[in-house]
XYZ file of C-alpha atoms in Angstrom:
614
model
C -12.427 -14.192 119.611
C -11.491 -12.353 116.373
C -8.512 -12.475 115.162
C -6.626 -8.922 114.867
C -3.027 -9.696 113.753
C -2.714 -9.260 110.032
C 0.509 -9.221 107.378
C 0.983 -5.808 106.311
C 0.653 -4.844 102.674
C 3.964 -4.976 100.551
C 3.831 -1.204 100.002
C 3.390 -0.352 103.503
C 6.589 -2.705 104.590
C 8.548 -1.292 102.204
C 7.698 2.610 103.619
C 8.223 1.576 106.823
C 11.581 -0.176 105.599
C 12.651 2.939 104.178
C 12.513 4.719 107.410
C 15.795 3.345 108.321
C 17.427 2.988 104.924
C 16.611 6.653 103.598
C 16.546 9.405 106.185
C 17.635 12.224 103.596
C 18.842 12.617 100.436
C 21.962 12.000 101.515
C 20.761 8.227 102.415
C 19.927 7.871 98.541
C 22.887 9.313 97.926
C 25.376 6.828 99.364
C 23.461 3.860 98.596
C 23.523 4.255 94.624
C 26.990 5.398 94.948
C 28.334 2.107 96.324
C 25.794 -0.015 94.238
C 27.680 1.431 91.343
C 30.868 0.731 92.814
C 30.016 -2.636 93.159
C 29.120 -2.862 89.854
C 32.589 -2.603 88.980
C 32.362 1.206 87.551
C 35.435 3.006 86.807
C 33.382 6.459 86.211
C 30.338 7.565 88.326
C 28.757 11.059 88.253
C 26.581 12.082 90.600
C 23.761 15.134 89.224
C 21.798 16.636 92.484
C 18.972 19.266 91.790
C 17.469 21.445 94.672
C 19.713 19.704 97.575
C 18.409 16.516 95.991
C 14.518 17.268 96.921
C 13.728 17.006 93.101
C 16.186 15.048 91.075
C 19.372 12.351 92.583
C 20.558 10.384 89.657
C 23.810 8.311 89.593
C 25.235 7.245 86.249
C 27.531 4.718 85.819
C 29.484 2.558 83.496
C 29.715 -0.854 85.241
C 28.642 -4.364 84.160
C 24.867 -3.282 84.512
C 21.458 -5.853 84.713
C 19.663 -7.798 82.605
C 16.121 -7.466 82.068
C 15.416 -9.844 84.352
C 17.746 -8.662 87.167
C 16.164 -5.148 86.725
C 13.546 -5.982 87.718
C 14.152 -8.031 90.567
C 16.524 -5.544 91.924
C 13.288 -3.378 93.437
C 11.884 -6.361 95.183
C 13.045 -7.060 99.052
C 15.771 -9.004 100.188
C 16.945 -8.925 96.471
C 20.452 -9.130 96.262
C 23.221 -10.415 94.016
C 26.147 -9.713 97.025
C 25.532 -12.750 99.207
C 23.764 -16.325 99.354
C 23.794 -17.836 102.713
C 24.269 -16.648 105.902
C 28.125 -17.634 105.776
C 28.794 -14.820 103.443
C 28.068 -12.511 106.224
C 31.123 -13.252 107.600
C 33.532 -12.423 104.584
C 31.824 -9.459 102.899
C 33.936 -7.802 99.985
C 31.489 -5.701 99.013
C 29.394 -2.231 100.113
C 25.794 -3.686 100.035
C 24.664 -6.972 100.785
C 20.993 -6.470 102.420
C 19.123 -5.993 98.860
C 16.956 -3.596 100.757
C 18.050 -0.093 99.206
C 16.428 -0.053 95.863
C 13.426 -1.403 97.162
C 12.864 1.507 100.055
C 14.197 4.083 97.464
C 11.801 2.843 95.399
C 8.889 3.098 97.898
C 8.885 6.791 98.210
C 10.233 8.718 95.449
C 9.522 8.216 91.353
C 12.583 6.199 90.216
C 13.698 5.685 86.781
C 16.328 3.199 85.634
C 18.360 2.551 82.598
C 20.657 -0.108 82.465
C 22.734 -2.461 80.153
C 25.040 -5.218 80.145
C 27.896 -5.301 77.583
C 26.649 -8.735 76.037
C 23.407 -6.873 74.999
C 22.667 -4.484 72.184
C 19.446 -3.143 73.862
C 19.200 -2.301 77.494
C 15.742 -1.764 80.132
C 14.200 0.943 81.018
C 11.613 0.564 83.922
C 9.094 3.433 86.254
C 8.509 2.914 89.594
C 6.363 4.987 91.396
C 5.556 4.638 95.207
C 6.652 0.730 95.061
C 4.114 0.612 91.328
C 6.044 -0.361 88.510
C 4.677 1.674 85.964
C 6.137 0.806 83.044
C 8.962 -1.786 82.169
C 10.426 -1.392 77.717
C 13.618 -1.957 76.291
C 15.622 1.359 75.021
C 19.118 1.962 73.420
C 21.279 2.886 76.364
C 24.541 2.888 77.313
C 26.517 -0.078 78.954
C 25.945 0.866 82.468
C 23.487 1.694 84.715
C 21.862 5.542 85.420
C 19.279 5.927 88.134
C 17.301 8.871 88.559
C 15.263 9.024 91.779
C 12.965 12.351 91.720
C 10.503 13.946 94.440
C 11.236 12.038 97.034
C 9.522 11.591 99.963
C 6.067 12.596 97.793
C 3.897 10.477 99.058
C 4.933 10.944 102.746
C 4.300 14.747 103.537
C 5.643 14.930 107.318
C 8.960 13.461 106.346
C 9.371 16.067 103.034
C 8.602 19.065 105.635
C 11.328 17.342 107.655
C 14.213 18.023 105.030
C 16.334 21.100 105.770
C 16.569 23.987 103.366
C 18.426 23.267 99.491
C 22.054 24.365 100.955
C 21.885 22.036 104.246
C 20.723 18.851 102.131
C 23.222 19.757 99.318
C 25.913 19.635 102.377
C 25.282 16.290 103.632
C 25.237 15.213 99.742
C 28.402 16.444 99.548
C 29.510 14.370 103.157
C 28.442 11.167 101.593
C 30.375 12.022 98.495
C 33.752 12.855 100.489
C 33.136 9.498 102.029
C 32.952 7.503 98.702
C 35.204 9.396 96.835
C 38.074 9.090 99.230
C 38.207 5.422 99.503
C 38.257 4.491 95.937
C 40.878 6.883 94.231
C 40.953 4.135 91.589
C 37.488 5.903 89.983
C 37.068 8.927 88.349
C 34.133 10.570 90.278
C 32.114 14.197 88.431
C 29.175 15.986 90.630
C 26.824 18.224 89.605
C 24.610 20.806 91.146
C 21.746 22.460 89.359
C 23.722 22.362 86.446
C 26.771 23.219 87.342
C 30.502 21.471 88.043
C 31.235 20.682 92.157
C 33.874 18.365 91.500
C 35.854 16.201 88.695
C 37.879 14.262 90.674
C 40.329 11.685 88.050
C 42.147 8.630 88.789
C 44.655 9.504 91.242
C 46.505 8.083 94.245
C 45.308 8.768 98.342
C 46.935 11.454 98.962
C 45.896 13.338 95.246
C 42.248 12.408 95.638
C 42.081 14.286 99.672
C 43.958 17.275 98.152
C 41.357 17.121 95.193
C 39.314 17.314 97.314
C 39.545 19.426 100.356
C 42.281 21.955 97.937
C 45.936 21.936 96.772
C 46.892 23.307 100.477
C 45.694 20.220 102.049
C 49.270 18.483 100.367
C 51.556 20.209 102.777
C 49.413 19.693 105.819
C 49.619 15.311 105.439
C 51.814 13.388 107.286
C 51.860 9.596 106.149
C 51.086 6.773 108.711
C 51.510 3.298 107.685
C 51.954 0.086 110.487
C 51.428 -3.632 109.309
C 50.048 -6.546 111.715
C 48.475 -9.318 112.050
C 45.573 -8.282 113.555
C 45.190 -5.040 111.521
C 47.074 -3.059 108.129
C 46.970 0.619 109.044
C 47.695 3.397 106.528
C 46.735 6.842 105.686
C 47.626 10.258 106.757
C 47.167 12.655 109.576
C 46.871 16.280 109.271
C 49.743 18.234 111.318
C 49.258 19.321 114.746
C 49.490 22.851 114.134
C 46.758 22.717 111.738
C 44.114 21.218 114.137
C 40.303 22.775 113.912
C 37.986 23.973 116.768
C 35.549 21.652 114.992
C 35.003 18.284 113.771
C 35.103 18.020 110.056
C 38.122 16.455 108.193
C 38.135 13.255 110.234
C 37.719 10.096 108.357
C 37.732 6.260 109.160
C 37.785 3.796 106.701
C 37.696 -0.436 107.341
C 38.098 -2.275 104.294
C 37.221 0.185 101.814
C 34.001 1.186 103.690
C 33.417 4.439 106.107
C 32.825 3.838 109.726
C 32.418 5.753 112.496
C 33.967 5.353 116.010
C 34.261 7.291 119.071
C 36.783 5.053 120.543
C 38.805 4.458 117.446
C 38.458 8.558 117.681
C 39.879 8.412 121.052
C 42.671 6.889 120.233
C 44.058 9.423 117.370
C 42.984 12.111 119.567
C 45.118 10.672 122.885
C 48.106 10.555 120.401
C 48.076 14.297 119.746
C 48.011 14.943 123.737
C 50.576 17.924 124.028
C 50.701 18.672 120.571
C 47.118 20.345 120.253
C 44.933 22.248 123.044
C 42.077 20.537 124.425
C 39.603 21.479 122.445
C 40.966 21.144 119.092
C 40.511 18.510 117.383
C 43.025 16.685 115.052
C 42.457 15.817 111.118
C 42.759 12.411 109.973
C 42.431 10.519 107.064
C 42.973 6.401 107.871
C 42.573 3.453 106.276
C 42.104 0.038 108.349
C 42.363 -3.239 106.336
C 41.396 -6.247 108.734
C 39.580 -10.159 108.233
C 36.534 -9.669 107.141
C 35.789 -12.237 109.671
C 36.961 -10.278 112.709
C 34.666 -7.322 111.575
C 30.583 -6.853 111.966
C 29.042 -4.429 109.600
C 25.581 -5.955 110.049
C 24.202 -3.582 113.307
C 22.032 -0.661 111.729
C 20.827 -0.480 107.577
C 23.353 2.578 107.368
C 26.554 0.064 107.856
C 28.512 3.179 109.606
C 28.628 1.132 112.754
C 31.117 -1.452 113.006
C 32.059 -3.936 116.034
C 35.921 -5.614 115.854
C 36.377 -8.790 117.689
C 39.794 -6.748 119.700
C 38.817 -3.317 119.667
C 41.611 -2.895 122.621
C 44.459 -3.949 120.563
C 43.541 -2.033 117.673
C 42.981 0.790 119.860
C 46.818 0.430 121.140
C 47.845 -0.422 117.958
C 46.347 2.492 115.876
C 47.623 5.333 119.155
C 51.234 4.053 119.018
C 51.542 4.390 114.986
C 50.047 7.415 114.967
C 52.364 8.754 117.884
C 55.418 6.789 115.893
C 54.201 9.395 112.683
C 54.236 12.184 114.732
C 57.908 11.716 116.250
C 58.828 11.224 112.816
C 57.308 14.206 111.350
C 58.696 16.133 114.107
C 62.330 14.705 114.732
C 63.347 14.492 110.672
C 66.045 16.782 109.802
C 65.230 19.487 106.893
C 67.932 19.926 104.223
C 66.977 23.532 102.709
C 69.610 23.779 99.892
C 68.186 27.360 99.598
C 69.416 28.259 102.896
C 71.731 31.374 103.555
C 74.965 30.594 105.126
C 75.680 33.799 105.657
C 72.934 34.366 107.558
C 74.265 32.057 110.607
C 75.348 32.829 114.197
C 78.617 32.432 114.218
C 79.951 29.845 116.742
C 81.840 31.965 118.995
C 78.561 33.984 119.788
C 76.253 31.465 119.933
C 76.677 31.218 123.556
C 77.109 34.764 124.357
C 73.526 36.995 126.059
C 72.002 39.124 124.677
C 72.956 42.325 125.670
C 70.425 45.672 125.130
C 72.424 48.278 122.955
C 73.741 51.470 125.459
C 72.509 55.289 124.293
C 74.351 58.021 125.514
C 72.790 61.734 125.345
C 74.796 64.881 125.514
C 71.592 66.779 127.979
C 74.068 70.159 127.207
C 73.162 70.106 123.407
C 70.837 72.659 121.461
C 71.334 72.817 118.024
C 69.486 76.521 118.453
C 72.348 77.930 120.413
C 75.652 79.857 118.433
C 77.863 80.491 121.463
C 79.910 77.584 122.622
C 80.516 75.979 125.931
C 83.171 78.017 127.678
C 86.027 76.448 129.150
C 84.471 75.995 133.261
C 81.953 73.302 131.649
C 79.400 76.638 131.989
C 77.251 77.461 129.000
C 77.598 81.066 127.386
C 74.014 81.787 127.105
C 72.599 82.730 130.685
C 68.553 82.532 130.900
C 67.582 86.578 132.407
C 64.921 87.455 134.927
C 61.701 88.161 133.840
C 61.930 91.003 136.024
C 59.558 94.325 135.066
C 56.693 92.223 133.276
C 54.212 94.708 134.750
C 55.598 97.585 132.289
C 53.620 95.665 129.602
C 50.754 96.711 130.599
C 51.459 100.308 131.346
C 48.349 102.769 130.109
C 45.258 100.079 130.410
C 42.689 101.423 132.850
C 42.671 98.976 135.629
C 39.617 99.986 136.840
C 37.484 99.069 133.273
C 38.952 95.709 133.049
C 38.693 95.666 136.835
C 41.957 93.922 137.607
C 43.218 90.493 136.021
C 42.386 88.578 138.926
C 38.719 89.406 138.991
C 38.253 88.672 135.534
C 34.937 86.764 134.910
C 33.793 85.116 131.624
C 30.088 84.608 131.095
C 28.417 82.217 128.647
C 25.107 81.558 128.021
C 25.640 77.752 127.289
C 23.817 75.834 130.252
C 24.776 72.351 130.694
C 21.655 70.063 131.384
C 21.230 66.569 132.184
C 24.350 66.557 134.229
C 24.100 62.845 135.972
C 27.436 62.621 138.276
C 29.236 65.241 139.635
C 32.955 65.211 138.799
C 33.963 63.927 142.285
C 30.937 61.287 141.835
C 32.458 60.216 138.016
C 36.508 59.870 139.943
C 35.160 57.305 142.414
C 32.759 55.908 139.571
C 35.386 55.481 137.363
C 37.767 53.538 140.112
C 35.346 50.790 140.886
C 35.418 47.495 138.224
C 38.596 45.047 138.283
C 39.328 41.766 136.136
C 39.357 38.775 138.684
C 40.956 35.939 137.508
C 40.963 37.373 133.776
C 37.635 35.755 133.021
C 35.143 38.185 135.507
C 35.314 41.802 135.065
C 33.914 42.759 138.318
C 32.092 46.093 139.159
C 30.268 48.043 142.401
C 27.013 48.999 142.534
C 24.588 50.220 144.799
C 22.870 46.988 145.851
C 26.637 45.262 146.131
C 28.685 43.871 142.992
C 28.288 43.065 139.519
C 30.456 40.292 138.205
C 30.300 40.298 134.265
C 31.641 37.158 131.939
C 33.922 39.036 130.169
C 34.194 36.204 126.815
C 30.129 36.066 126.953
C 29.331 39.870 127.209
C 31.766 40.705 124.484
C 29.924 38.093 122.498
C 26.595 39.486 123.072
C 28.153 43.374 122.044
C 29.765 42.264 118.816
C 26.577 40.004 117.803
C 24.131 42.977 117.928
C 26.676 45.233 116.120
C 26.951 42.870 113.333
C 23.352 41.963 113.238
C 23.137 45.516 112.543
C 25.914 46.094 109.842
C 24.610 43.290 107.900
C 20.672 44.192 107.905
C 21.321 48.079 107.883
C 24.418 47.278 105.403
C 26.774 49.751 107.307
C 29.902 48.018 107.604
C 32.915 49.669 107.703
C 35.817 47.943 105.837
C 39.708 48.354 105.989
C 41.215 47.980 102.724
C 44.446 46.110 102.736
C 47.314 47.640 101.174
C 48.249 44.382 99.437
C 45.600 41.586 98.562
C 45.969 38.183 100.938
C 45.317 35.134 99.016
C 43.645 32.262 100.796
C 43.237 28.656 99.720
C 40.340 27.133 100.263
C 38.095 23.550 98.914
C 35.630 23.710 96.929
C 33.143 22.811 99.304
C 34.142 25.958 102.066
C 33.805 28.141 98.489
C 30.659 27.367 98.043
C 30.000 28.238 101.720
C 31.667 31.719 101.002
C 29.984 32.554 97.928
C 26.513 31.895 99.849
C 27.634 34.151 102.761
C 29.485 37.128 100.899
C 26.696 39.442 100.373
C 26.043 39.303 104.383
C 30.406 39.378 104.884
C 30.750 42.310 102.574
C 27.789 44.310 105.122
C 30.201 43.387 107.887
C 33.273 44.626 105.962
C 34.980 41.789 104.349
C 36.018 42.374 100.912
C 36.999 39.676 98.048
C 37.917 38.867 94.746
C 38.328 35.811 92.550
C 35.797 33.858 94.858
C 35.037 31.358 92.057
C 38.548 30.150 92.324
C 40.527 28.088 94.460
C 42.940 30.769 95.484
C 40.694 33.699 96.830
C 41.977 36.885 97.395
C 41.144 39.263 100.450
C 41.109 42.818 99.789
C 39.383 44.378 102.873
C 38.311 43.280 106.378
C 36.582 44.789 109.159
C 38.471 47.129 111.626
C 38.883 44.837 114.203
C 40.103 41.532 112.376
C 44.081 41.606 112.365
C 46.100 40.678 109.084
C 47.433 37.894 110.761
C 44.463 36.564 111.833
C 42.313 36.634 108.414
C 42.635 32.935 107.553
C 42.148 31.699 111.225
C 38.817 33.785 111.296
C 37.763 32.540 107.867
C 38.269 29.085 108.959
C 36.318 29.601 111.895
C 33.740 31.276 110.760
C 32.608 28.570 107.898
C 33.276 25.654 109.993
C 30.957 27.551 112.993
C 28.554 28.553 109.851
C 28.313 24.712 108.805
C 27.727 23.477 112.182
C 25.040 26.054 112.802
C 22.905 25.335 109.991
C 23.098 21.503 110.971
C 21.784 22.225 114.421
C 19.313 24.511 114.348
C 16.792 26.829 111.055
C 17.954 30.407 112.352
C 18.260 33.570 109.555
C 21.474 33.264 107.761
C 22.574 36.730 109.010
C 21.936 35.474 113.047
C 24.168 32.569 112.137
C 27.141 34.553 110.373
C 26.883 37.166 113.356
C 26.859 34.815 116.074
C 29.988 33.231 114.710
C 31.815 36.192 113.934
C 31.016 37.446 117.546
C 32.225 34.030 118.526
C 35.626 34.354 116.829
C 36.227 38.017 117.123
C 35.206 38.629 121.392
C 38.033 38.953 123.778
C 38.752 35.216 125.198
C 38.717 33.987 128.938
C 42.404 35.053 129.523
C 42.845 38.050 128.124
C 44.045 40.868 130.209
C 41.870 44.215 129.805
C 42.805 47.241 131.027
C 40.626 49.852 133.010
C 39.112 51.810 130.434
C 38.193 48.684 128.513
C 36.261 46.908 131.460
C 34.658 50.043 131.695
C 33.982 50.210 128.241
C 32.531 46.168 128.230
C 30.183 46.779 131.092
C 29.015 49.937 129.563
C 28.280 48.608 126.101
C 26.796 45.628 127.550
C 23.928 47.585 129.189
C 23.133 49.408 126.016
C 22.286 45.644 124.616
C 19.183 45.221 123.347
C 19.606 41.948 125.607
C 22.210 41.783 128.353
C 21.633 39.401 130.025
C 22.188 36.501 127.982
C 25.008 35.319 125.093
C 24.177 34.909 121.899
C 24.169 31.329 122.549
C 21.856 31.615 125.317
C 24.614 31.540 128.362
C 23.827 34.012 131.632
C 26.232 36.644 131.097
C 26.488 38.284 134.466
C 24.824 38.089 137.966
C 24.611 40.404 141.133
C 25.942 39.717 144.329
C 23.619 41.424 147.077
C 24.951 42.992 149.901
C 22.838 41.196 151.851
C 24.868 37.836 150.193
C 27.821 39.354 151.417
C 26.214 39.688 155.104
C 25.344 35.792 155.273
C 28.685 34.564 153.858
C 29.948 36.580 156.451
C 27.749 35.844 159.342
């Protein structure tokens, strides 16, 4: 029999390796990121072009490679982070597989410069496809820069895989947050097509997250720090008033590296129980330090899954600190040295009702009137009969005019299309009612129509702003004076992409290129008060959107204004606006499902009605 088990060429190992090291740019992304780190670099910048489809390159100033090492770095299993099997068990640093630069290398043209300080010259050497194409020495800088470009070129299906520029450039950005939050020690720069994301410098924790995700992150922090033996717990959780409908600034770090963990998750979010609604969900940035022995980092190529030997008792551990930070935050006195005495209840009231202020009316008065009251409590003036109003009219000929009371006015406007009779329109008009202030509930021939009230509103707003922002129709209320906003950099960038499509609907801005962004017209149904809540809402519902799915940028930004903006299971409506939702709902283009693709109403037959009750 023939044999028909062969070793596969190195080129097609090392493709089929990089199917679980690089999924995205984002994969390359990280990966050169904490090579440099390990490299001892104290400044790394980061240059992305097209969401990282044409150019990723990572400069940075560490201890570099010889020739040698240069070149040995692309092969597998090549590492300089461990040698034996021991060393699995007390990693201190990011990599340790040696499989990265080799399944970068595989599928993309990578260039690399590097140079150690001992050296005058450095190496520059072309891979393309796992080929090294050329290998020379060059004048460079002590460091290393890496430039990895078209990637994915010589696998097509994965390249028509990768999202558009702006969903790529956002999970760049992810990986970035990640690195750049655990290592405030190095100054991190990132550029996009040319232009400045973020400088972030040498700071401390707390700096580098407000450098981050903007100056109004500071006041939102609340420290948590607990030291044991099993595990050295520090950080800072966001406060429980500023908790998000959606995941996003909620970061776990063990020993310097980002993990991810549901039931580490669990335990900050069973902390905030009472302090937040359901489905909020708390922000958190924490930083575990435990034995490198009692940790496994070696379950999938991406090292984001971790296993601890006592995931229990750092599960208690971690929910009683962060419940211990909480009661501090909230039992602390405040000493305002700005505060107005004055200003205080005095003592002896404090314990008094309060009582609703008493109006008296004089009825008697009219400021019209000159006479006075006499002195029997009667007024002066006395109202007189109307008595002899027929004399006004002495000298008309009756007979012409034929008599006021058979006076008939003729018209020669004829009402058509008359659908209801005004007795039919009465008991029309009498016949929907909120049940349980989710349902708004309404008769109808065949028997009763029970409408989702949160869904159909949904579905009405989402074709109206669908509208507005294709037909660019939006009407706009100007505030009176300008609301400025803080936002990061990275929900800017989100607004600046969106405000053509906002400004349709009726938002209005200045200074977006800032930090602080000013608001200078909304649409007529956002509230002042409720600007920055919708805002928020809106870019985090925008960001999740574009993850999920490849809909049209204005069916995203109208779905999640509809989504923020429609009346809530909850909210009491009165008659004329349940008649007003069911009403608008049938002149839908599509009523009969949400904009997210939920049933928004169904009919109850009569004939339902007869076997329920037979």
């Amino acid at each position: 029999m023939e044999d028909i088990i062969k070793l596969l060429p190195d080129h097609v190992a090392n493709q089929i390796a990089a199917g679980e090291v690089v999924q995205r740019p984002a994969s390359v992304v990280k990966e050169l990121l904490e090579n440099a780190i390990d490299a001892g670099a104290t400044l790394i910048k980061l240059i992305v072009k097209d969401g990282g489809k044409s150019l990723l390159q990572v400069v940075d100033n560490g201890k570099g490679m010889s020739e040698t090492d240069a070149r040995l770095s692309f092969e597998r299993h090549a590492t300089s982070k461990i040698s034996s099997a021991q060393d699995l068990f007390n990693l201190q640093t990011k990599g340790f597989r040696g499989e990265a630069l080799a399944s970068i290398a595989a599928i993309a043209h990578v260039d690399m410069l590097t140079r150690i300080d001992t050296m005058d010259v450095g190496t520059h050497i072309k891979i393309e496809g796992s080929k090294v194409v050329s290998q020379e020495v060059v004048a460079t800088p002590k460091g290393t820069s890496i430039s990895v470009k078209n990637l994915f070129f010589n696998i097509p299906a994965r390249r028509n895989f990768l999202k558009s520029n702006q969903v790529e450039l956002r999970h760049i950005t992810d990986e970035f947050h990640r690195v750049a939050l655990v290592h405030p020690n190095i100054e991190f720069h990132f550029y996009n097509n040319g232009s400045e994301i973020f400088n972030l410098p040498k700071v401390n924790h707390r700096q580098r997250i407000a450098h981050v995700f903007g100056s109004r992150m500071t006041e939102r922090l609340v420290p948590v720090e607990e030291e044991t033996e099993v595990v050295n717990i520090s950080g800072f959780i966001c406060k429980p008033e500023f908790a998000k409908k959606s995941r996003g600034e909620q970061f776990f770090f063990a020993n310097n590296r980002f993990i991810k963990s549901p039931y580490l998750h669990h335990a900050v979010v069973s902390a905030f129980e009472g302090l937040i609604k359901p489905d909020a969900f708390p922000g958190y940035f924490i930083y575990l330090e435990v034995d490198p022995k009692s940790i496994d980092i070696n379950i999938h190529p991406t090292k984001t899954e971790v296993k601890f030997d006592d995931e229990h008792a750092l599960y208690a551990m971690l929910r009683s600190t962060v419940k211990h930070s909480l009661g501090q935050f909230n039992v602390a006195p405040v000493l305002d040295f700005e505060h107005d005495p004055n200003l205080d209840t005095p003592y002896a009231y404090k314990e008094k009702g309060v009582v609703l202020p008493k109006v008296t009316v004089d009825a008697d008065f009219n400021p019209f009137q000159d006479t006075v009251k006499t002195t029997s409590g009667k007024p002066a003036f006395q109202k007189q009969s109307a008595k002899g109003w027929e004399n006004l009219y002495q000298g008309l000929d009756m007979e012409e005019t034929g008599g006021f009371s058979s006076v008939e006015i003729e018209t020669d406007t004829v009402v058509q299309g008359v659908m209801y009779s005004e007795d039919e329109m009465d008991a029309q008009a009498g016949t929907t009612f909120q049940l349980q202030r989710k349902y708004v509930v309404s008769t109808i021939k065949s028997g009763l129509l029970v409408v989702h009230q949160n869904r159909a509103h949904e579905r009405i707003l989402f074709e109206k702003f669908l509208g507005e922002i294709t037909v660019k129709e939006g009407v706009s209320q100007q505030l009176l004076f300008p609301l400025e906003l803080s936002f990061s950099k990275q929900d800017l960038a989100v607004l600046t992409e969106v405000r053509e499509s906002l400004y349709n609907v009726g938002f209005a801005f200045e200074d977006l290129d800032q930090e602080t962004v000013k608001v200078t017209g909304v649409p007529i149904m956002v509230s002042e008060s409720g600007i920055g809540t919708v805002l928020d809402r809106l870019i985090a519902d925008y960001k999740e959107g574009y993850q999920e799915g490849s809909i049209s940028q204005a069916e995203l930004l109208a779905e999640a204004l509809s989504r923020n903006l429609a009346v809530k299971t909850g909210d009491v409506l009165d008659h004329e606006s349940q008649l007003a939702l069911v009403n608008n709902l049938f002149g839908c283009k599509e009523p009969t499902l949400s904009p997210r693709q939920k049933q928004i109403y169904t009919i109850i037959s009569e004939g339902d009605i007869d076997k329920k009750l037979n």
